[in-house]
C-alpha positions as a printed NumPy array, in Angstrom:
array([[ -5.339, -16.322, -15.924],
       [ -1.578, -16.65 , -16.235],
       [  0.35 , -14.316, -13.977],
       [  3.968, -13.971, -12.997],
       [  5.586, -12.516,  -9.931],
       [  6.959,  -9.142, -11.033],
       [  8.39 ,  -6.217,  -9.113],
       [  6.549,  -2.94 ,  -9.157],
       [  7.786,   0.077, -11.041],
       [  9.776,   2.97 ,  -9.676],
       [  6.901,   3.97 ,  -7.414],
       [  7.379,   1.112,  -4.983],
       [  9.781,  -1.389,  -3.616],
       [  7.795,  -4.597,  -2.992],
       [  6.812,  -7.573,  -5.12 ],
       [  3.245,  -8.508,  -5.878],
       [  1.242, -10.446,  -8.425],
       [  0.489,  -8.464, -11.551],
       [ -0.562,  -9.299, -15.135],
       [  2.148, -10.695, -17.392],
       [  1.312,  -8.157, -20.085],
       [  1.491,  -4.571, -18.905],
       [  1.788,  -1.207, -20.639],
       [  4.166,   1.378, -19.252],
       [  3.225,   4.725, -20.749],
       [  0.761,   6.503, -22.964],
       [  2.929,   5.818, -25.959],
       [  2.82 ,   2.074, -25.418],
       [  0.507,  -0.142, -27.411],
       [ -1.842,  -2.541, -25.707],
       [ -1.183,  -6.188, -26.239],
       [ -3.764,  -8.315, -27.931],
       [ -6.363, -10.067, -25.833],
       [ -5.577, -13.499, -24.594],
       [ -8.31 , -16.025, -24.39 ],
       [ -7.066, -17.493, -21.163],
       [-10.001, -16.175, -19.163],
       [-13.07 , -16.792, -21.275],
       [-13.787, -13.809, -23.46 ],
       [-11.783, -11.512, -21.238],
       [ -8.138, -11.026, -22.189],
       [ -5.313, -10.222, -19.827],
       [ -5.047,  -6.777, -21.405],
       [ -8.63 ,  -6.043, -20.261],
       [ -7.591,  -6.355, -16.607],
       [ -6.871,  -3.161, -14.705],
       [ -3.965,  -3.15 , -12.293],
       [ -4.252,  -1.7  ,  -8.797],
       [ -8.052,  -1.423,  -8.626],
       [-10.969,  -3.581,  -7.506],
       [-14.724,  -3.491,  -8.005],
       [-17.314,  -2.753,  -5.308],
       [-17.079,  -6.37 ,  -4.1  ],
       [-13.331,  -6.068,  -3.57 ],
       [-12.515,  -8.312,  -6.52 ],
       [ -9.919,  -7.479,  -9.162],
       [-11.274,  -5.696, -12.247],
       [-10.788,  -8.071, -15.172],
       [-13.087,  -6.366, -17.688],
       [-12.336,  -2.667, -18.042],
       [-15.463,  -2.116, -20.149],
       [-17.733,  -2.805, -17.168],
       [-16.   ,  -0.623, -14.615],
       [-14.616,   2.882, -14.594],
       [-14.118,   5.018, -17.686],
       [-16.216,   8.013, -18.593],
       [-19.494,   6.341, -17.682],
       [-18.362,   6.4  , -14.043],
       [-16.304,   9.591, -14.134],
       [-19.298,  11.698, -15.16 ],
       [-21.137,  10.783, -11.959],
       [-18.1  ,  11.726,  -9.883],
       [-17.806,  15.076, -11.659],
       [-21.358,  15.782, -10.439],
       [-19.993,  15.955,  -6.882],
       [-17.452,  18.585,  -7.865],
       [-20.027,  20.554,  -9.864],
       [-22.291,  20.704,  -6.797],
       [-19.334,  21.58 ,  -4.59 ],
       [-18.311,  24.376,  -6.964],
       [-21.882,  25.685,  -7.055],
       [-21.962,  25.636,  -3.255],
       [-18.524,  27.083,  -2.559],
       [-18.755,  29.944,  -5.045],
       [-22.364,  30.615,  -4.111],
       [-21.145,  31.382,  -0.607],
       [-17.611,  32.708,  -1.056],
       [-18.137,  34.935,  -4.109],
       [-20.576,  37.223,  -2.288],
       [-19.396,  36.609,   1.273],
       [-17.768,  40.021,   1.479],
       [-21.2  ,  41.588,   0.881],
       [-22.668,  39.686,   3.84 ],
       [-19.73 ,  40.442,   6.141],
       [-19.688,  44.17 ,   5.32 ],
       [-23.516,  44.274,   5.275],
       [-25.526,  42.297,   7.871],
       [-22.446,  41.547,  10.01 ],
       [-21.2  ,  45.156,   9.816],
       [-17.484,  44.478,   9.309],
       [-15.068,  46.881,   7.615],
       [-13.753,  46.122,   4.129],
       [-10.255,  45.234,   5.3  ],
       [-11.538,  43.043,   8.182],
       [-13.944,  41.252,   5.869],
       [-11.196,  40.683,   3.276],
       [ -8.865,  39.291,   5.953],
       [-11.594,  36.973,   7.308],
       [-12.398,  35.674,   3.834],
       [ -8.744,  35.061,   3.051],
       [ -8.203,  33.173,   6.313],
       [-11.349,  31.077,   5.818],
       [-10.477,  30.34 ,   2.193],
       [ -6.913,  29.511,   3.185],
       [ -7.974,  27.102,   5.913],
       [-10.499,  25.515,   3.551],
       [ -7.796,  24.959,   0.932],
       [ -5.261,  23.621,   3.461],
       [ -7.528,  21.095,   5.188],
       [ -7.771,  18.715,   2.181],
       [ -4.238,  17.596,   3.062],
       [ -5.67 ,  16.1  ,   6.243],
       [ -8.601,  14.641,   4.317],
       [ -6.216,  13.095,   1.803],
       [ -4.124,  11.51 ,   4.54 ],
       [ -7.233,   9.979,   6.117],
       [ -8.416,   8.708,   2.72 ],
       [ -5.075,   7.237,   1.625],
       [ -4.273,   5.722,   5.009],
       [ -7.572,   4.626,   6.559],
       [-10.949,   5.105,   4.876],
       [-10.289,   5.105,   1.141],
       [-11.545,   7.759,  -1.252],
       [-15.119,   6.539,  -1.698],
       [-15.948,   6.317,   2.017],
       [-14.186,   9.61 ,   2.731],
       [-16.389,  11.324,   0.144],
       [-19.534,   9.895,   1.753],
       [-18.649,  10.757,   5.354],
       [-17.404,  14.256,   4.58 ],
       [-20.429,  15.005,   2.392],
       [-22.767,  14.228,   5.276],
       [-20.914,  16.724,   7.5  ],
       [-20.795,  19.173,   4.58 ],
       [-24.578,  19.152,   4.325],
       [-24.848,  19.623,   8.115],
       [-22.554,  22.658,   7.94 ],
       [-24.588,  24.185,   5.133],
       [-27.772,  23.624,   7.108],
       [-26.318,  25.367,  10.167],
       [-25.067,  28.211,   7.96 ],
       [-28.595,  28.719,   6.653],
       [-29.954,  28.624,  10.194],
       [-27.412,  31.194,  11.365],
       [-28.798,  33.884,   9.048],
       [-32.372,  33.045,  10.069],
       [-31.81 ,  33.583,  13.812],
       [-34.483,  35.96 ,  15.184],
       [-32.074,  37.743,  17.587],
       [-30.123,  39.465,  14.831],
       [-28.874,  42.463,  16.776],
       [-28.071,  43.662,  20.275],
       [-29.377,  47.227,  20.616],
       [-27.473,  49.738,  22.706],
       [-30.304,  51.795,  24.173],
       [-30.262,  55.472,  25.098],
       [-31.01 ,  55.038,  28.8  ],
       [-30.752,  58.773,  29.571],
       [-33.281,  59.664,  26.843],
       [-30.834,  62.207,  25.499],
       [-32.253,  63.439,  22.156],
       [-28.728,  64.079,  20.88 ],
       [-27.734,  60.438,  21.395],
       [-28.959,  57.935,  18.833],
       [-29.543,  54.336,  19.829],
       [-27.27 ,  51.966,  17.923],
       [-27.179,  48.266,  17.239],
       [-24.711,  45.601,  16.116],
       [-24.925,  41.863,  15.37 ],
       [-25.114,  39.731,  18.502],
       [-21.933,  37.899,  19.482],
       [-23.746,  34.584,  19.399],
       [-24.914,  35.179,  15.837],
       [-21.393,  36.061,  14.668],
       [-19.84 ,  33.051,  16.442],
       [-22.535,  30.696,  15.15 ],
       [-22.079,  31.997,  11.591],
       [-18.302,  31.484,  11.583],
       [-18.65 ,  28.109,  13.331],
       [-20.915,  27.003,  10.469],
       [-18.471,  28.365,   7.887],
       [-15.536,  26.469,   9.374],
       [-17.559,  23.274,   9.844],
       [-18.295,  23.497,   6.127],
       [-14.547,  23.969,   5.5  ],
       [-13.646,  20.896,   7.57 ],
       [-16.241,  18.749,   5.789],
       [-15.286,  20.02 ,   2.353],
       [-11.718,  18.869,   3.024],
       [-12.633,  15.21 ,   2.559],
       [-14.86 ,  15.787,  -0.434],
       [-12.433,  18.127,  -2.182],
       [ -9.402,  15.938,  -1.557],
       [-10.94 ,  12.723,  -2.871],
       [-13.513,  13.454,  -5.578],
       [-11.024,  14.499,  -8.257],
       [ -8.559,  11.716,  -7.421],
       [-11.387,   9.164,  -7.339],
       [-12.489,  10.379, -10.761],
       [ -8.961,  10.068, -12.158],
       [ -8.804,   6.538, -10.727],
       [-11.474,   5.522, -13.242],
       [ -8.803,   5.668, -15.969],
       [ -5.652,   3.55 , -16.157],
       [ -2.565,   5.624, -16.889],
       [ -0.716,   2.707, -18.52 ],
       [ -3.361,   2.054, -21.141],
       [ -2.794,   4.336, -24.173],
       [ -6.468,   5.133, -24.744],
       [ -7.334,   5.61 , -21.091],
       [ -4.171,   7.638, -20.509],
       [ -5.391,  10.266, -22.985],
       [ -8.847,  10.118, -21.399],
       [ -7.286,  10.756, -17.989],
       [ -5.55 ,  13.874, -19.302],
       [ -8.867,  15.038, -20.778],
       [-10.593,  14.227, -17.49 ],
       [ -8.662,  16.991, -15.716],
       [ -9.795,  19.468, -18.379],
       [-13.444,  18.413, -18.261],
       [-13.389,  18.183, -14.498],
       [-12.366,  21.851, -14.478],
       [-15.098,  22.521, -17.031],
       [-17.597,  21.059, -14.547],
       [-16.293,  23.253, -11.744],
       [-16.71 ,  26.35 , -13.842],
       [-20.161,  25.291, -15.01 ],
       [-21.198,  25.008, -11.367],
       [-19.699,  28.371, -10.453],
       [-21.315,  30.026, -13.505],
       [-24.784,  28.862, -12.476],
       [-24.001,  30.037,  -8.96 ],
       [-23.016,  33.522, -10.118],
       [-26.111,  33.779, -12.329],
       [-28.598,  32.709,  -9.681],
       [-27.356,  32.693,  -6.088],
       [-25.727,  36.134,  -6.11 ],
       [-28.979,  37.686,  -7.309],
       [-31.048,  35.682,  -4.803],
       [-28.776,  36.726,  -1.93 ],
       [-28.927,  40.422,  -2.828],
       [-32.649,  40.559,  -3.628],
       [-34.492,  37.635,  -1.977],
       [-32.576,  37.065,   1.229],
       [-29.494,  35.33 ,   2.553],
       [-31.364,  32.395,   4.072],
       [-32.608,  31.317,   0.64 ],
       [-29.232,  32.102,  -0.914],
       [-27.486,  29.79 ,   1.571],
       [-30.259,  27.178,   1.722],
       [-30.28 ,  26.289,  -1.99 ],
       [-26.625,  25.042,  -1.96 ],
       [-27.527,  22.692,   0.917],
       [-30.256,  21.088,  -1.203],
       [-28.027,  20.897,  -4.297],
       [-25.237,  19.164,  -2.361],
       [-27.664,  16.584,  -0.966],
       [-29.009,  15.852,  -4.458],
       [-25.461,  15.429,  -5.813],
       [-24.67 ,  12.732,  -3.229],
       [-27.733,  10.768,  -4.345],
       [-26.567,  10.952,  -7.972],
       [-23.048,   9.931,  -6.937],
       [-24.332,   6.804,  -5.197],
       [-26.243,   5.643,  -8.293],
       [-23.025,   4.326,  -9.904],
       [-21.532,   2.68 ,  -6.825],
       [-21.372,  -0.732,  -8.514],
       [-19.509,   0.528, -11.591],
       [-16.689,   2.478,  -9.943],
       [-13.078,   1.338,  -9.835],
       [-11.707,   1.426,  -6.296],
       [ -7.948,   1.848,  -5.995],
       [ -5.991,  -0.387,  -3.646],
       [ -2.565,   0.113,  -2.135],
       [ -0.421,  -2.764,  -3.403],
       [  2.337,  -1.79 ,  -0.989],
       [  2.334,  -3.341,   2.46 ],
       [  3.748,  -0.157,   3.964],
       [  2.037,   3.213,   4.135],
       [  3.631,   5.446,   1.443],
       [  4.05 ,   8.385,   3.822],
       [  5.87 ,   6.138,   6.293],
       [  7.965,   4.688,   3.456],
       [  9.113,   8.141,   2.338],
       [  9.703,   9.289,   5.902],
       [ 11.877,   6.205,   6.421],
       [ 14.201,   7.451,   3.643],
       [ 14.769,  10.764,   5.409],
       [ 15.328,   9.012,   8.739],
       [ 17.84 ,   6.574,   7.218],
       [ 19.663,   9.404,   5.426],
       [ 19.877,  11.362,   8.677],
       [ 21.297,   8.35 ,  10.541],
       [ 23.968,   7.783,   7.867],
       [ 24.88 ,  11.419,   7.216],
       [ 28.469,  10.947,   8.418],
       [ 29.083,   7.827,   6.352],
       [ 30.611,   7.952,   2.853],
       [ 29.24 ,   6.246,  -0.232],
       [ 31.441,   5.273,  -3.204],
       [ 30.067,   6.021,  -6.667],
       [ 31.348,   2.61 ,  -7.823],
       [ 29.091,   0.757,  -5.4  ],
       [ 25.996,  -1.024,  -6.588],
       [ 22.661,  -1.222,  -4.859],
       [ 20.453,  -4.281,  -5.001],
       [ 17.007,  -3.247,  -6.147],
       [ 14.693,  -6.198,  -5.561],
       [ 16.271,  -8.84 ,  -7.846],
       [ 18.209,  -6.556, -10.194],
       [ 21.678,  -5.072,  -9.614],
       [ 21.444,  -1.427, -10.683],
       [ 24.552,   0.757, -10.957],
       [ 23.802,   3.834,  -8.914],
       [ 25.488,   6.133, -11.432],
       [ 23.103,   4.985, -14.177],
       [ 20.13 ,   6.809, -12.663],
       [ 19.357,  10.143, -14.295],
       [ 18.972,  12.585, -11.445],
       [ 21.247,  10.555,  -9.157],
       [ 23.26 ,  13.711,  -8.512],
       [ 20.168,  15.552,  -7.235],
       [ 19.627,  15.713,  -3.484],
       [ 22.655,  13.539,  -2.735],
       [ 21.941,  13.726,   0.981],
       [ 19.081,  11.261,   0.401],
       [ 21.487,   8.735,  -1.16 ],
       [ 22.8  ,   8.139,   2.346],
       [ 19.627,   6.107,   2.918],
       [ 21.031,   3.492,   0.486],
       [ 23.989,   2.673,   2.726],
       [ 23.588,  -0.705,   4.377],
       [ 23.779,  -0.527,   8.158],
       [ 23.764,  -3.042,  10.95 ],
       [ 20.222,  -2.158,  11.991],
       [ 18.89 ,  -2.975,   8.496],
       [ 17.541,   0.542,   8.009],
       [ 18.83 ,   0.927,   4.449],
       [ 16.317,   1.708,   1.721],
       [ 15.97 ,   0.603,  -1.886],
       [ 16.734,   2.745,  -4.928],
       [ 13.049,   3.065,  -5.801],
       [ 12.234,   4.286,  -2.295],
       [ 14.966,   6.925,  -2.496],
       [ 13.687,   7.952,  -5.93 ],
       [ 10.203,   8.356,  -4.399],
       [ 11.596,  10.667,  -1.746],
       [ 13.547,  12.651,  -4.345],
       [ 10.404,  12.99 ,  -6.471],
       [  8.617,  14.571,  -3.508],
       [ 11.531,  16.914,  -2.709],
       [ 11.641,  18.063,  -6.346],
       [  8.102,  19.383,  -5.937],
       [  9.06 ,  21.816,  -3.17 ],
       [ 10.583,  24.597,  -5.376],
       [  7.529,  24.482,  -7.682],
       [  5.221,  24.673,  -4.658],
       [  7.029,  27.679,  -3.174],
       [  7.227,  29.546,  -6.477],
       [  3.499,  29.165,  -7.189],
       [  2.497,  30.749,  -3.873],
       [  2.566,  34.149,  -5.568],
       [  0.015,  32.893,  -8.091],
       [ -2.258,  31.913,  -5.185],
       [ -1.942,  35.384,  -3.62 ],
       [ -3.035,  36.942,  -6.909],
       [ -5.842,  34.422,  -7.293],
       [ -7.277,  35.406,  -3.893],
       [ -8.178,  38.917,  -5.056],
       [-10.915,  38.05 ,  -7.559],
       [-13.611,  37.453,  -4.919],
       [-12.737,  40.309,  -2.547],
       [-11.654,  43.708,  -3.855],
       [-13.039,  43.076,  -7.33 ],
       [-16.532,  42.632,  -5.862],
       [-16.206,  45.796,  -3.759],
       [-15.042,  47.746,  -6.832],
       [-18.086,  46.528,  -8.748],
       [-20.431,  47.818,  -6.032],
       [-19.251,  51.393,  -6.69 ],
       [-19.82 ,  51.167, -10.462],
       [-22.843,  51.403, -12.761],
       [-24.473,  47.949, -12.719],
       [-27.685,  48.667, -14.587],
       [-28.892,  46.503, -17.441],
       [-31.767,  48.101, -19.303],
       [-34.225,  50.356, -17.497],
       [-34.484,  48.972, -13.974],
       [-32.477,  45.756, -13.571],
       [-29.238,  45.954, -11.604],
       [-26.873,  42.999, -11.512],
       [-25.143,  41.981,  -8.26 ],
       [-21.499,  43.047,  -8.263],
       [-20.407,  39.498,  -7.361],
       [-21.957,  38.246, -10.615],
       [-19.159,  39.903, -12.599],
       [-17.143,  36.808, -11.69 ],
       [-19.24 ,  34.853, -14.175],
       [-16.898,  36.153, -16.884],
       [-14.132,  34.137, -15.28 ],
       [-16.273,  30.996, -15.23 ],
       [-17.61 ,  31.425, -18.765],
       [-14.16 ,  32.069, -20.196],
       [-12.946,  28.871, -18.51 ],
       [-15.87 ,  26.863, -19.882],
       [-15.196,  28.116, -23.408],
       [-11.417,  27.917, -23.286],
       [-11.317,  24.431, -21.745],
       [-13.106,  23.138, -24.837],
       [-10.766,  25.121, -27.107],
       [ -7.714,  23.899, -25.202],
       [ -8.751,  20.243, -25.242],
       [-10.091,  20.059, -28.802],
       [ -7.974,  22.618, -30.676],
       [ -4.843,  23.654, -28.79 ],
       [ -3.689,  20.201, -27.621],
       [ -4.097,  18.417, -31.017],
       [ -2.331,  21.305, -32.765],
       [  0.5  ,  21.399, -30.235],
       [  0.758,  17.59 , -30.387],
       [  1.566,  17.729, -34.095],
       [  4.427,  20.131, -33.345],
       [  5.878,  18.75 , -30.11 ],
       [  5.001,  15.034, -30.565],
       [  3.906,  14.935, -26.907],
       [  0.581,  13.305, -26.054],
       [ -0.434,  16.327, -23.894],
       [  0.707,  18.886, -26.483],
       [  2.924,  20.765, -24.053],
       [  4.492,  19.642, -20.799],
       [  2.779,  20.259, -17.496],
       [  5.403,  22.819, -16.455],
       [  5.084,  24.673, -19.758],
       [  1.339,  24.833, -19.188],
       [  1.837,  26.234, -15.68 ],
       [  4.321,  28.804, -16.977],
       [  1.799,  30.061, -19.546],
       [ -0.723,  30.492, -16.746],
       [  1.704,  32.533, -14.629],
       [  2.389,  34.836, -17.589],
       [ -1.337,  35.381, -18.131],
       [ -1.85 ,  36.054, -14.42 ],
       [  0.817,  38.754, -14.584],
       [ -1.024,  40.34 , -17.511],
       [ -4.291,  40.145, -15.564],
       [ -2.884,  42.194, -12.691],
       [ -1.611,  44.845, -15.103],
       [ -5.087,  45.136, -16.636],
       [ -6.758,  45.216, -13.196],
       [ -4.461,  48.017, -11.997],
       [ -5.128,  50.065, -15.135],
       [ -8.929,  49.708, -14.824],
       [ -8.93 ,  50.63 , -11.138],
       [ -6.777,  53.676, -11.868],
       [ -9.318,  54.739, -14.478],
       [-12.208,  54.278, -11.989],
       [-10.457,  56.532,  -9.45 ],
       [ -9.889,  59.206, -12.095],
       [-13.571,  59.19 , -13.085],
       [-14.631,  59.398,  -9.43 ],
       [-12.325,  62.407,  -8.957],
       [-13.488,  64.131, -12.136],
       [-17.138,  63.571, -11.153],
       [-16.675,  65.055,  -7.683],
       [-17.495,  61.752,  -5.994],
       [-14.233,  61.296,  -4.146],
       [-15.958,  61.777,  -0.762],
       [-19.299,  60.262,  -1.727],
       [-18.688,  56.489,  -1.696],
       [-22.402,  55.679,  -1.682],
       [-22.964,  57.416,  -5.022],
       [-22.454,  55.303,  -8.15 ],
       [-19.354,  56.164, -10.143],
       [-20.377,  56.803, -13.792],
       [-18.327,  53.91 , -15.11 ],
       [-19.829,  50.626, -16.288],
       [-19.063,  47.471, -14.327],
       [-18.291,  45.827, -17.688],
       [-14.865,  47.48 , -17.473],
       [-14.018,  44.729, -14.978],
       [-14.931,  41.99 , -17.458],
       [-11.549,  41.816, -19.306],
       [ -9.575,  41.074, -16.145],
       [-11.988,  38.278, -15.178],
       [-11.793,  36.808, -18.674],
       [ -7.998,  36.796, -18.372],
       [ -8.31 ,  35.242, -14.909],
       [-10.307,  32.415, -16.47 ],
       [ -7.956,  31.748, -19.378],
       [ -4.962,  31.817, -17.025],
       [ -6.677,  29.33 , -14.709],
       [ -7.199,  26.854, -17.565],
       [ -3.435,  26.739, -17.913],
       [ -2.202,  27.017, -14.361],
       [ -4.879,  25.363, -12.192],
       [ -5.372,  22.316, -14.394],
       [ -1.634,  22.174, -15.027],
       [ -0.783,  22.239, -11.315],
       [ -3.397,  19.625, -10.47 ],
       [ -2.239,  17.244, -13.175],
       [  1.395,  17.92 , -12.22 ],
       [  0.999,  17.128,  -8.521],
       [ -1.264,  14.148,  -9.24 ],
       [  1.253,  12.685, -11.691],
       [  4.535,  13.437,  -9.933],
       [  3.887,  11.95 ,  -6.495],
       [  4.081,   8.198,  -5.771],
       [  0.96 ,   6.423,  -7.043],
       [ -0.341,   5.645,  -3.574],
       [ -0.151,   9.341,  -2.612],
       [ -2.087,  10.79 ,  -5.514],
       [ -4.902,  12.032,  -3.292],
       [ -2.259,  13.825,  -1.238],
       [ -0.707,  15.06 ,  -4.493],
       [ -3.887,  16.841,  -5.513],
       [ -4.114,  18.332,  -2.052],
       [ -0.572,  19.656,  -2.341],
       [ -1.982,  21.864,  -5.097],
       [ -4.853,  22.819,  -2.808],
       [ -2.324,  23.725,  -0.115],
       [ -0.788,  26.228,  -2.555],
       [ -4.154,  27.982,  -2.802],
       [ -4.662,  27.787,   0.958],
       [ -1.25 ,  29.128,   1.857],
       [ -1.614,  31.824,  -0.777],
       [ -4.905,  33.006,   0.715],
       [ -3.377,  33.106,   4.189],
       [ -0.397,  35.061,   2.852],
       [ -2.802,  37.374,   1.034],
       [ -4.579,  38.153,   4.3  ],
       [ -1.217,  38.706,   5.996],
       [ -0.04 ,  40.971,   3.164],
       [ -3.257,  42.999,   3.25 ],
       [ -2.894,  43.451,   7.015],
       [  0.715,  44.658,   6.706],
       [ -0.085,  47.087,   3.876],
       [ -3.151,  48.357,   5.753],
       [ -1.047,  49.116,   8.847],
       [  1.809,  50.686,   6.896],
       [ -0.409,  52.928,   4.776],
       [ -2.507,  54.043,   7.772],
       [  0.373,  55.503,   9.781],
       [  0.356,  58.91 ,   8.093],
       [ -3.264,  59.519,   9.07 ],
       [ -4.383,  59.605,   5.445],
       [ -6.671,  57.145,   3.692],
       [ -4.968,  53.765,   3.369],
       [ -4.874,  51.502,   0.307],
       [ -7.908,  49.533,   1.499],
       [-10.104,  52.264,   2.9  ],
       [-13.845,  51.574,   3.206],
       [-14.226,  54.562,   0.899],
       [-12.805,  52.927,  -2.233],
       [-12.778,  56.316,  -3.982],
       [-10.075,  57.35 ,  -1.51 ],
       [ -8.338,  53.965,  -1.415],
       [ -5.578,  52.767,  -3.716],
       [ -6.336,  49.183,  -4.625],
       [ -4.598,  49.975,  -7.907],
       [ -1.275,  50.276,  -6.043],
       [ -1.908,  46.834,  -4.578],
       [ -2.53 ,  45.416,  -8.063],
       [  0.697,  46.981,  -9.374],
       [  2.558,  45.382,  -6.463],
       [  1.061,  41.972,  -7.272],
       [  2.002,  42.406, -10.937],
       [  5.611,  42.94 ,  -9.855],
       [  5.494,  39.832,  -7.66 ],
       [  4.073,  37.814, -10.559],
       [  6.837,  38.943, -12.894],
       [  9.422,  37.805, -10.358],
       [  7.539,  34.51 ,  -9.97 ],
       [  7.625,  33.893, -13.728],
       [ 11.395,  34.41 , -13.944],
       [ 12.08 ,  32.057, -11.015],
       [  9.637,  29.453, -12.336],
       [ 11.304,  29.354, -15.758],
       [ 14.689,  28.879, -14.098],
       [ 13.44 ,  26.033, -11.874],
       [ 11.453,  24.23 , -14.568],
       [ 14.46 ,  23.987, -16.902],
       [ 16.192,  21.6  , -14.521],
       [ 13.153,  19.705, -13.26 ],
       [ 13.351,  15.914, -13.655],
       [ 10.046,  14.081, -14.017],
       [  9.154,  11.008, -12.006],
       [ 10.51 ,   7.596, -12.948],
       [  8.141,   5.4  , -14.962],
       [  9.128,   1.747, -15.475],
       [ 12.858,   2.409, -15.724],
       [ 12.417,   5.56 , -17.816],
       [ 12.789,   9.14 , -16.701],
       [ 10.897,  12.051, -18.202],
       [ 12.718,  15.351, -18.407],
       [ 10.88 ,  18.325, -19.845],
       [  8.234,  15.959, -21.184],
       [ 10.6  ,  13.707, -23.171],
       [ 11.174,  10.066, -22.352],
       [ 14.863,   9.452, -21.663],
       [ 16.193,   5.92 , -21.678],
       [ 18.53 ,   4.958, -18.807],
       [ 22.21 ,   4.848, -19.679],
       [ 23.689,   1.469, -20.57 ]])
């Protein structure tokens, strides 16, 4: 097959062999097949990936695509089933068998969830630098299953409690008991082992699935955008089944069975995943230098040259092409990084494309910081909402009572329904108006999600205020164990809004961070989104702790009292609604000036392709 030595696009700075005919964006048209390689044309080759034998993929019909992506989605469906089956009702186990207070349990869940969401950054680094995505998924899944097995064992331990006996036989003193220290330590050790293992699986499965589609082929580019929607659909399908089954099993049949089933499901998913090993596309790093090291080198070079001046009339040699520095859109952004372009005696200068890579990463920082408030809001759905539901009327029919954690199924179902509506109705309609292949830009999608999240908090605060009023009117203010005569279905609207907001913001953030980082760092890019969730959960726990301490000083019931009829979770929701409003204003301001990553000499700004200046 005829090839020519061509330089890579703006995502790298080295030369390598690539096909002569190459598409550059979703709007490009594929060239006709060339008969130079039997029946396989050059346009059927896929750049940057190999098959399971390590050979270049020359026939895209045999490798990758939806036929492979579906089997990768199975991993995430099982992971979603497992994670939500444990986390959604974890507060019930911590405040029940483990005997923790509501605020302590909420803090523990937020810390655990935050650590679990932060660790994929480490898993992504290991995958992109050493093991690769496929092997990382396999190794981490094995540890994942081990952690789930130990978690199941921890709730089956026969020495559940240490009893504090009444040695003096005083009839006025009642013997008491609490969970043994070993049981508590073993339980949390299992939880955090699961978090460590999930880091590799979570960081790689989605990126590995997206790798099955080539972004520079027009048809596969659209399929890749749809993949993120249907991947999220799979996650919500898994969580829906979890809410329907596991929450009921945990509350009515025992925690050992409720934790044991996810272990079996995860093991079965790995078997399914391995069935398509020979048809996957495996990405390869065409660069000789690790992308993290390459970007770090830009910052180091800029720091070394910070005292030197750089004339705007100078030109920088980029591989074999002389590119006027002033012709780069966004050249005036983060000028301190341009110092890395200055040639020095120690040959530490960097190329234009390497500096543009570094700038692309720095541009993500304001978006990351702004979206932390979204993550704080997102953390509340599986903590206080579940505790609220436990105080409300949960009966269906004569004698069946649903678990309070199952109310979260409204979030999952609304996502499942709205993902299909978004992908099949909203995007085609928006595409006819905006002429953009995704309908709206990624930042516009995220902004819509932030607005809906703000609305969700307003609804949640209003419903909780109504629940407190009914408890007061019914004389139940000091009887937290008595059911408040208010249906749990009042919580459904806020969970529906949570789901619709997530379709916009979660998928939007994942696609944004996957697309806007250098190609070799796309696993890390997806984990940057995960780090938003993780940091947000940690900040949520910190915020809850501060509010708990501040509102407890007067000696009255604090906002997060164990007696929710005396607490004021509604005040907390109003506070989060105010934070979200501030977040939306800042996000709109930042997104207006955001410059999208360079693609083959073009820059995208606000979703439009902008040709470089002549």
